[in-house]
Amino acid sequence: MDFKSVEEFSDRIVVKEVENFELPHIFDCGQCFRWNRQDNGNYIGVAFKRVIEVEKSGDDVIIYNASKDDFENIWKHYFDLEKDYSFIKQKLKKDPILKDAVEFGKGIRILNQEPFEILISFIISANNRIPMIKRAINRISEKWGEKIEYKGNTYYAFPTIDEFSEASAEEIEALGVGFRAKYIKDTLDKVTESCSNKEDMFNINRIKSLCDDECHKALQNFMGIGPKVADCIMLFSMEKCSAFPVDVWVKRAMQYFYVAPDVSLKKIRDFAREKFGELSGFAQQYLFYYARENNIKID
């Protein structure tokens, strides 16, 4: 485990001596849309029908609005704290090219997010900008999700499948998701119908249980999901660490460091998964953060 112990107070818990945990690295590396940086450097986020505020103090991580039971049942897994990231980084840093990216994003952790929320969120993300993605997700949550109060402010949980199931295509389109409305509605209908049949091809739990390659194929049966979005959903909510999403920044990083500029996205993905194996998803996050923060470009 990447922490020593947990102390509980009336309004917070303190996770002591946490390793490999930097707030900007985790929340600003493209894997989540419901976390926002505060003026004091803390981050407030909504996940699993809860609102928490996270602060880094030395080597300790303070989680406000959470109990020790919450930590054991939700946040320990959500923040992937049972995984040894020092071991992962040590293995990846054997590649001299990747070493700088790993050291630059040393505090990245891959969040274990709720699969239905991530399924819809990354359909929205396709060919979209982060502010627009966040806005659409917040609007969906405000319309169909559960209201939550924290520090005098109102937040909204992302709706469950049941809560979202009655949404019409017109209502979804009115939230500003553009052409993605039909993808969201089609996916919503398929997921809702599959809830009563665990063996249905669109049942999210069944898809999550598949091996990595089969999971990748199964996700692309949903309208609007291609290889990159499928990889994102796998990596950020289904614990498939061999996934390697290739977006514009990862493509640039791979072309800059490893492959020729004219190599296809599929070949980049195949090359990376062959090279990094079960650690491909971690390599992807380090490369993405390094390339974007350093504005890597291909001539």
mmCIF file of C-alpha atoms in Angstrom:
data_model
loop_
_atom_site.group_PDB
_atom_site.id
_atom_site.type_symbol
_atom_site.label_atom_id
_atom_site.label_comp_id
_atom_site.label_asym_id
_atom_site.label_seq_id
_atom_site.Cartn_x
_atom_site.Cartn_y
_atom_site.Cartn_z
ATOM 1 C CA MET A 1 0.000 0.000 0.000
ATOM 2 C CA ASP A 2 1.147 3.546 -0.742
ATOM 3 C CA PHE A 3 0.186 4.978 2.659
ATOM 4 C CA LYS A 4 0.976 4.289 6.309
ATOM 5 C CA SER A 5 -2.248 4.849 8.275
ATOM 6 C CA VAL A 6 -5.504 6.822 8.498
ATOM 7 C CA GLU A 7 -6.595 9.184 11.266
ATOM 8 C CA GLU A 8 -10.228 10.279 11.654
ATOM 9 C CA PHE A 9 -11.506 13.664 12.840
ATOM 10 C CA SER A 10 -14.990 15.166 12.991
ATOM 11 C CA ASP A 11 -14.865 16.766 9.541
ATOM 12 C CA ARG A 12 -12.020 14.964 7.783
ATOM 13 C CA ILE A 13 -9.631 12.074 7.615
ATOM 14 C CA VAL A 14 -5.864 12.313 7.319
ATOM 15 C CA VAL A 15 -4.089 9.666 5.273
ATOM 16 C CA LYS A 16 -0.563 9.566 6.657
ATOM 17 C CA GLU A 17 2.658 9.337 4.655
ATOM 18 C CA VAL A 18 1.127 8.874 1.236
ATOM 19 C CA GLU A 19 3.548 8.120 -1.578
ATOM 20 C CA ASN A 20 3.190 9.096 -5.242
ATOM 21 C CA PHE A 21 0.260 11.467 -4.768
ATOM 22 C CA GLU A 22 0.237 14.984 -6.229
ATOM 23 C CA LEU A 23 -3.116 16.712 -6.693
ATOM 24 C CA PRO A 24 -2.498 18.450 -10.071
ATOM 25 C CA HIS A 25 -0.901 15.303 -11.473
ATOM 26 C CA ILE A 26 -3.969 13.228 -10.569
ATOM 27 C CA PHE A 27 -6.799 15.635 -11.310
ATOM 28 C CA ASP A 28 -5.351 17.450 -14.336
ATOM 29 C CA CYS A 29 -4.085 14.487 -16.370
ATOM 30 C CA GLY A 30 -7.185 13.969 -18.497
ATOM 31 C CA GLN A 31 -8.796 11.084 -16.637
ATOM 32 C CA CYS A 32 -11.589 12.900 -14.741
ATOM 33 C CA PHE A 33 -13.993 15.792 -15.265
ATOM 34 C CA ARG A 34 -15.646 16.404 -11.903
ATOM 35 C CA TRP A 35 -12.722 17.806 -9.948
ATOM 36 C CA ASN A 36 -11.951 21.506 -9.686
ATOM 37 C CA ARG A 37 -8.976 23.314 -8.210
ATOM 38 C CA GLN A 38 -9.747 25.827 -5.466
ATOM 39 C CA ASP A 39 -7.975 29.112 -4.753
ATOM 40 C CA ASN A 40 -6.108 27.473 -1.849
ATOM 41 C CA GLY A 41 -4.777 24.678 -4.068
ATOM 42 C CA ASN A 42 -7.189 22.042 -2.777
ATOM 43 C CA TYR A 43 -9.468 20.143 -5.152
ATOM 44 C CA ILE A 44 -13.194 19.552 -4.687
ATOM 45 C CA GLY A 45 -14.780 16.664 -6.535
ATOM 46 C CA VAL A 46 -17.977 14.657 -6.844
ATOM 47 C CA ALA A 47 -17.817 10.855 -7.025
ATOM 48 C CA PHE A 48 -19.978 7.977 -5.869
ATOM 49 C CA LYS A 49 -22.738 10.350 -4.696
ATOM 50 C CA ARG A 50 -20.369 12.188 -2.378
ATOM 51 C CA VAL A 51 -18.527 15.505 -2.388
ATOM 52 C CA ILE A 52 -15.044 15.578 -0.925
ATOM 53 C CA GLU A 53 -12.258 18.138 -0.734
ATOM 54 C CA VAL A 54 -8.671 16.925 -0.969
ATOM 55 C CA GLU A 55 -5.627 18.741 0.411
ATOM 56 C CA LYS A 56 -1.963 17.770 0.332
ATOM 57 C CA SER A 57 -0.006 18.678 3.474
ATOM 58 C CA GLY A 58 3.585 17.502 3.349
ATOM 59 C CA ASP A 59 3.390 13.750 2.838
ATOM 60 C CA ASP A 60 -0.151 13.561 4.225
ATOM 61 C CA VAL A 61 -3.400 13.695 2.249
ATOM 62 C CA ILE A 62 -6.379 15.297 3.992
ATOM 63 C CA ILE A 63 -9.843 14.325 2.762
ATOM 64 C CA TYR A 64 -12.596 16.610 4.037
ATOM 65 C CA ASN A 65 -16.219 15.494 4.351
ATOM 66 C CA ALA A 66 -15.200 11.845 4.666
ATOM 67 C CA SER A 67 -15.051 9.251 7.425
ATOM 68 C CA LYS A 68 -12.706 6.358 7.988
ATOM 69 C CA ASP A 69 -15.454 3.994 6.812
ATOM 70 C CA ASP A 70 -15.788 6.049 3.613
ATOM 71 C CA PHE A 71 -12.057 5.703 3.097
ATOM 72 C CA GLU A 72 -12.096 1.931 3.549
ATOM 73 C CA ASN A 73 -15.184 1.419 1.375
ATOM 74 C CA ILE A 74 -14.672 4.052 -1.343
ATOM 75 C CA TRP A 75 -11.637 6.336 -1.381
ATOM 76 C CA LYS A 76 -8.857 3.838 -0.794
ATOM 77 C CA HIS A 77 -9.835 2.032 -3.980
ATOM 78 C CA TYR A 78 -10.866 5.187 -5.839
ATOM 79 C CA PHE A 79 -7.385 6.674 -5.380
ATOM 80 C CA ASP A 80 -5.760 3.299 -6.104
ATOM 81 C CA LEU A 81 -3.897 3.445 -2.800
ATOM 82 C CA GLU A 82 -3.466 -0.309 -2.491
ATOM 83 C CA LYS A 83 -1.221 -0.348 -5.550
ATOM 84 C CA ASP A 84 2.557 0.151 -5.302
ATOM 85 C CA TYR A 85 3.250 3.008 -7.712
ATOM 86 C CA SER A 86 6.918 3.147 -6.715
ATOM 87 C CA PHE A 87 7.312 -0.358 -8.143
ATOM 88 C CA ILE A 88 5.401 0.610 -11.296
ATOM 89 C CA LYS A 89 7.544 3.707 -11.821
ATOM 90 C CA GLN A 90 10.744 1.773 -11.190
ATOM 91 C CA LYS A 91 9.831 -0.688 -13.945
ATOM 92 C CA LEU A 92 8.826 2.035 -16.411
ATOM 93 C CA LYS A 93 11.949 4.092 -15.725
ATOM 94 C CA LYS A 94 14.079 1.264 -17.088
ATOM 95 C CA ASP A 95 13.121 2.787 -20.415
ATOM 96 C CA PRO A 96 15.481 5.805 -20.602
ATOM 97 C CA ILE A 97 13.043 7.684 -22.849
ATOM 98 C CA LEU A 98 10.124 7.270 -20.452
ATOM 99 C CA LYS A 99 12.181 8.115 -17.374
ATOM 100 C CA ASP A 100 11.793 11.897 -17.713
ATOM 101 C CA ALA A 101 8.029 11.634 -18.182
ATOM 102 C CA VAL A 102 7.671 9.420 -15.106
ATOM 103 C CA GLU A 103 9.707 11.802 -12.967
ATOM 104 C CA PHE A 104 7.774 14.807 -14.307
ATOM 105 C CA GLY A 105 4.399 13.274 -13.421
ATOM 106 C CA LYS A 106 5.636 11.427 -10.361
ATOM 107 C CA GLY A 107 2.410 11.978 -8.407
ATOM 108 C CA ILE A 108 -0.029 10.556 -10.949
ATOM 109 C CA ARG A 109 -2.452 7.865 -9.785
ATOM 110 C CA ILE A 110 -5.105 6.285 -11.997
ATOM 111 C CA LEU A 111 -8.542 6.765 -10.454
ATOM 112 C CA ASN A 112 -10.990 3.853 -10.255
ATOM 113 C CA GLN A 113 -14.139 5.684 -11.292
ATOM 114 C CA GLU A 114 -17.752 4.557 -11.711
ATOM 115 C CA PRO A 115 -18.117 2.750 -15.074
ATOM 116 C CA PHE A 116 -21.509 4.125 -16.144
ATOM 117 C CA GLU A 117 -20.448 7.714 -15.444
ATOM 118 C CA ILE A 118 -17.196 7.241 -17.345
ATOM 119 C CA LEU A 119 -18.974 5.524 -20.237
ATOM 120 C CA ILE A 120 -21.206 8.564 -20.758
ATOM 121 C CA SER A 121 -18.485 11.103 -19.911
ATOM 122 C CA PHE A 122 -16.055 9.828 -22.532
ATOM 123 C CA ILE A 123 -18.739 9.642 -25.197
ATOM 124 C CA ILE A 124 -19.172 13.356 -24.479
ATOM 125 C CA SER A 125 -15.383 13.843 -24.634
ATOM 126 C CA ALA A 126 -15.027 12.783 -28.270
ATOM 127 C CA ASN A 127 -13.755 15.726 -30.364
ATOM 128 C CA ASN A 128 -14.575 18.058 -27.502
ATOM 129 C CA ARG A 129 -12.788 20.518 -25.214
ATOM 130 C CA ILE A 130 -12.489 19.968 -21.462
ATOM 131 C CA PRO A 131 -14.564 23.030 -20.402
ATOM 132 C CA MET A 132 -17.391 21.887 -22.685
ATOM 133 C CA ILE A 133 -17.147 18.308 -21.414
ATOM 134 C CA LYS A 134 -17.315 19.454 -17.795
ATOM 135 C CA ARG A 135 -20.259 21.721 -18.527
ATOM 136 C CA ALA A 136 -22.244 18.939 -20.213
ATOM 137 C CA ILE A 137 -21.558 16.470 -17.396
ATOM 138 C CA ASN A 138 -22.569 19.045 -14.792
ATOM 139 C CA ARG A 139 -25.796 19.790 -16.660
ATOM 140 C CA ILE A 140 -26.677 16.092 -16.831
ATOM 141 C CA SER A 141 -25.980 15.795 -13.106
ATOM 142 C CA GLU A 142 -28.038 18.879 -12.234
ATOM 143 C CA LYS A 143 -31.029 17.636 -14.220
ATOM 144 C CA TRP A 144 -31.111 13.959 -13.214
ATOM 145 C CA GLY A 145 -28.645 13.504 -10.343
ATOM 146 C CA GLU A 146 -28.948 13.714 -6.586
ATOM 147 C CA LYS A 147 -28.376 17.084 -4.885
ATOM 148 C CA ILE A 148 -25.509 17.250 -2.378
ATOM 149 C CA GLU A 149 -24.586 20.162 -0.072
ATOM 150 C CA TYR A 150 -21.036 20.993 1.002
ATOM 151 C CA LYS A 151 -19.791 24.191 2.653
ATOM 152 C CA GLY A 152 -22.965 26.036 1.688
ATOM 153 C CA ASN A 153 -22.638 25.114 -1.974
ATOM 154 C CA THR A 154 -24.823 22.740 -3.969
ATOM 155 C CA TYR A 155 -23.340 19.921 -6.018
ATOM 156 C CA TYR A 156 -24.973 17.121 -7.976
ATOM 157 C CA ALA A 157 -24.025 13.464 -8.236
ATOM 158 C CA PHE A 158 -23.880 11.923 -11.673
ATOM 159 C CA PRO A 159 -27.197 10.100 -12.170
ATOM 160 C CA THR A 160 -27.482 6.362 -11.833
ATOM 161 C CA ILE A 161 -28.729 4.315 -14.781
ATOM 162 C CA ASP A 162 -32.230 4.309 -13.265
ATOM 163 C CA GLU A 163 -32.226 8.064 -12.661
ATOM 164 C CA PHE A 164 -31.044 8.786 -16.205
ATOM 165 C CA SER A 165 -33.079 6.123 -17.971
ATOM 166 C CA GLU A 166 -36.164 8.265 -18.695
ATOM 167 C CA ALA A 167 -34.208 11.076 -20.370
ATOM 168 C CA SER A 168 -35.358 11.793 -23.902
ATOM 169 C CA ALA A 169 -33.088 12.511 -26.853
ATOM 170 C CA GLU A 170 -34.456 16.078 -26.941
ATOM 171 C CA GLU A 171 -33.698 16.654 -23.265
ATOM 172 C CA ILE A 172 -30.158 15.372 -23.691
ATOM 173 C CA GLU A 173 -29.567 17.464 -26.812
ATOM 174 C CA ALA A 174 -30.806 20.567 -24.983
ATOM 175 C CA LEU A 175 -27.847 20.270 -22.607
ATOM 176 C CA GLY A 176 -25.407 21.276 -25.330
ATOM 177 C CA VAL A 177 -23.801 17.945 -26.216
ATOM 178 C CA GLY A 178 -24.341 18.442 -29.946
ATOM 179 C CA PHE A 179 -24.148 15.409 -32.240
ATOM 180 C CA ARG A 180 -23.260 13.250 -29.222
ATOM 181 C CA ALA A 181 -26.878 13.386 -27.976
ATOM 182 C CA LYS A 182 -27.912 10.467 -30.199
ATOM 183 C CA TYR A 183 -24.903 8.446 -28.996
ATOM 184 C CA ILE A 184 -25.741 9.106 -25.352
ATOM 185 C CA LYS A 185 -29.432 8.248 -25.825
ATOM 186 C CA ASP A 186 -28.652 5.050 -27.724
ATOM 187 C CA THR A 187 -26.099 3.994 -25.093
ATOM 188 C CA LEU A 188 -28.489 4.854 -22.270
ATOM 189 C CA ASP A 189 -31.260 2.735 -23.804
ATOM 190 C CA LYS A 190 -28.932 -0.225 -24.317
ATOM 191 C CA VAL A 191 -27.456 -0.041 -20.814
ATOM 192 C CA THR A 192 -30.897 0.331 -19.224
ATOM 193 C CA GLU A 193 -32.251 -2.691 -21.080
ATOM 194 C CA SER A 194 -29.190 -4.767 -20.208
ATOM 195 C CA CYS A 195 -29.575 -4.230 -16.442
ATOM 196 C CA SER A 196 -32.079 -7.084 -16.236
ATOM 197 C CA ASN A 197 -29.797 -9.491 -18.093
ATOM 198 C CA LYS A 198 -26.277 -10.014 -16.792
ATOM 199 C CA GLU A 199 -25.295 -11.798 -19.991
ATOM 200 C CA ASP A 200 -26.500 -9.026 -22.309
ATOM 201 C CA MET A 201 -23.735 -7.729 -24.587
ATOM 202 C CA PHE A 202 -24.297 -4.190 -23.276
ATOM 203 C CA ASN A 203 -24.302 -5.059 -19.570
ATOM 204 C CA ILE A 204 -21.546 -2.891 -18.072
ATOM 205 C CA ASN A 205 -20.594 -5.357 -15.341
ATOM 206 C CA ARG A 206 -20.259 -8.136 -17.921
ATOM 207 C CA ILE A 207 -18.090 -5.939 -20.124
ATOM 208 C CA LYS A 208 -15.888 -5.020 -17.167
ATOM 209 C CA SER A 209 -15.392 -8.706 -16.358
ATOM 210 C CA LEU A 210 -14.013 -9.512 -19.826
ATOM 211 C CA CYS A 211 -10.308 -9.819 -20.580
ATOM 212 C CA ASP A 212 -8.689 -6.604 -21.786
ATOM 213 C CA ASP A 213 -8.889 -7.224 -25.528
ATOM 214 C CA GLU A 214 -12.484 -8.484 -25.382
ATOM 215 C CA CYS A 215 -13.454 -5.541 -23.187
ATOM 216 C CA HIS A 216 -11.980 -3.163 -25.760
ATOM 217 C CA LYS A 217 -14.017 -4.779 -28.542
ATOM 218 C CA ALA A 218 -17.222 -4.905 -26.506
ATOM 219 C CA LEU A 219 -17.146 -1.206 -25.654
ATOM 220 C CA GLN A 220 -16.922 -0.324 -29.340
ATOM 221 C CA ASN A 221 -20.355 -1.894 -29.865
ATOM 222 C CA PHE A 222 -21.799 1.248 -28.291
ATOM 223 C CA MET A 223 -22.615 4.020 -30.746
ATOM 224 C CA GLY A 224 -19.994 6.780 -30.703
ATOM 225 C CA ILE A 225 -17.226 4.739 -29.058
ATOM 226 C CA GLY A 226 -14.052 4.098 -31.038
ATOM 227 C CA PRO A 227 -10.707 2.600 -29.971
ATOM 228 C CA LYS A 228 -9.449 5.657 -28.068
ATOM 229 C CA VAL A 229 -12.638 6.251 -26.063
ATOM 230 C CA ALA A 230 -12.902 2.516 -25.338
ATOM 231 C CA ASP A 231 -9.344 2.589 -23.969
ATOM 232 C CA CYS A 232 -10.211 5.564 -21.734
ATOM 233 C CA ILE A 233 -13.272 3.827 -20.298
ATOM 234 C CA MET A 234 -11.282 0.638 -19.705
ATOM 235 C CA LEU A 235 -8.396 2.394 -18.021
ATOM 236 C CA PHE A 236 -10.277 4.899 -15.875
ATOM 237 C CA SER A 237 -13.174 2.762 -14.685
ATOM 238 C CA MET A 238 -12.632 -0.926 -15.469
ATOM 239 C CA GLU A 239 -9.131 -1.536 -14.075
ATOM 240 C CA LYS A 240 -7.718 -2.602 -17.441
ATOM 241 C CA CYS A 241 -4.165 -1.344 -17.095
ATOM 242 C CA SER A 242 -2.992 -2.564 -20.502
ATOM 243 C CA ALA A 243 -5.257 0.022 -22.183
ATOM 244 C CA PHE A 244 -3.398 2.747 -24.081
ATOM 245 C CA PRO A 245 -5.632 5.651 -25.195
ATOM 246 C CA VAL A 246 -4.052 7.548 -28.078
ATOM 247 C CA ASP A 247 -5.204 11.170 -28.106
ATOM 248 C CA VAL A 248 -3.452 14.100 -29.760
ATOM 249 C CA TRP A 249 -0.905 14.533 -26.929
ATOM 250 C CA VAL A 250 -0.050 10.853 -26.640
ATOM 251 C CA LYS A 251 0.230 10.627 -30.415
ATOM 252 C CA ARG A 252 2.699 13.525 -30.407
ATOM 253 C CA ALA A 253 4.695 12.004 -27.551
ATOM 254 C CA MET A 254 4.892 8.612 -29.226
ATOM 255 C CA GLN A 255 5.880 10.145 -32.569
ATOM 256 C CA TYR A 256 8.396 12.422 -30.875
ATOM 257 C CA PHE A 257 10.062 9.688 -28.797
ATOM 258 C CA TYR A 258 9.365 6.288 -30.327
ATOM 259 C CA VAL A 259 7.835 5.986 -33.797
ATOM 260 C CA ALA A 260 7.836 7.680 -37.183
ATOM 261 C CA PRO A 261 5.533 10.699 -37.698
ATOM 262 C CA ASP A 262 3.378 8.878 -40.248
ATOM 263 C CA VAL A 263 2.537 5.854 -38.094
ATOM 264 C CA SER A 264 -1.212 5.206 -37.692
ATOM 265 C CA LEU A 265 -3.054 5.474 -34.366
ATOM 266 C CA LYS A 266 -3.656 1.717 -34.318
ATOM 267 C CA LYS A 267 0.031 0.998 -34.878
ATOM 268 C CA ILE A 268 0.969 3.462 -32.126
ATOM 269 C CA ARG A 269 -1.416 1.674 -29.749
ATOM 270 C CA ASP A 270 -0.131 -1.766 -30.759
ATOM 271 C CA PHE A 271 3.492 -0.657 -30.434
ATOM 272 C CA ALA A 272 2.884 0.803 -26.967
ATOM 273 C CA ARG A 273 0.994 -2.216 -25.648
ATOM 274 C CA GLU A 274 3.719 -4.511 -26.923
ATOM 275 C CA LYS A 275 6.406 -2.328 -25.342
ATOM 276 C CA PHE A 276 4.778 -1.531 -21.981
ATOM 277 C CA GLY A 277 2.561 -4.601 -21.536
ATOM 278 C CA GLU A 278 0.371 -4.592 -18.423
ATOM 279 C CA LEU A 279 1.776 -1.177 -17.480
ATOM 280 C CA SER A 280 0.671 0.492 -20.738
ATOM 281 C CA GLY A 281 -2.021 2.569 -19.053
ATOM 282 C CA PHE A 282 0.431 4.013 -16.556
ATOM 283 C CA ALA A 283 2.910 4.793 -19.324
ATOM 284 C CA GLN A 284 0.122 6.527 -21.238
ATOM 285 C CA GLN A 285 -0.730 8.791 -18.317
ATOM 286 C CA TYR A 286 2.898 9.819 -17.768
ATOM 287 C CA LEU A 287 3.362 10.489 -21.490
ATOM 288 C CA PHE A 288 0.102 12.428 -21.782
ATOM 289 C CA TYR A 289 0.864 14.694 -18.819
ATOM 290 C CA TYR A 290 4.472 15.266 -19.909
ATOM 291 C CA ALA A 291 3.567 16.040 -23.531
ATOM 292 C CA ARG A 292 0.709 18.392 -22.689
ATOM 293 C CA GLU A 293 2.461 20.302 -19.903
ATOM 294 C CA ASN A 294 5.585 20.720 -22.042
ATOM 295 C CA ASN A 295 3.622 21.404 -25.237
ATOM 296 C CA ILE A 296 5.478 18.811 -27.268
ATOM 297 C CA LYS A 297 5.047 19.317 -31.011
ATOM 298 C CA ILE A 298 5.962 17.391 -34.120
ATOM 299 C CA ASP A 299 7.603 19.349 -36.913
#
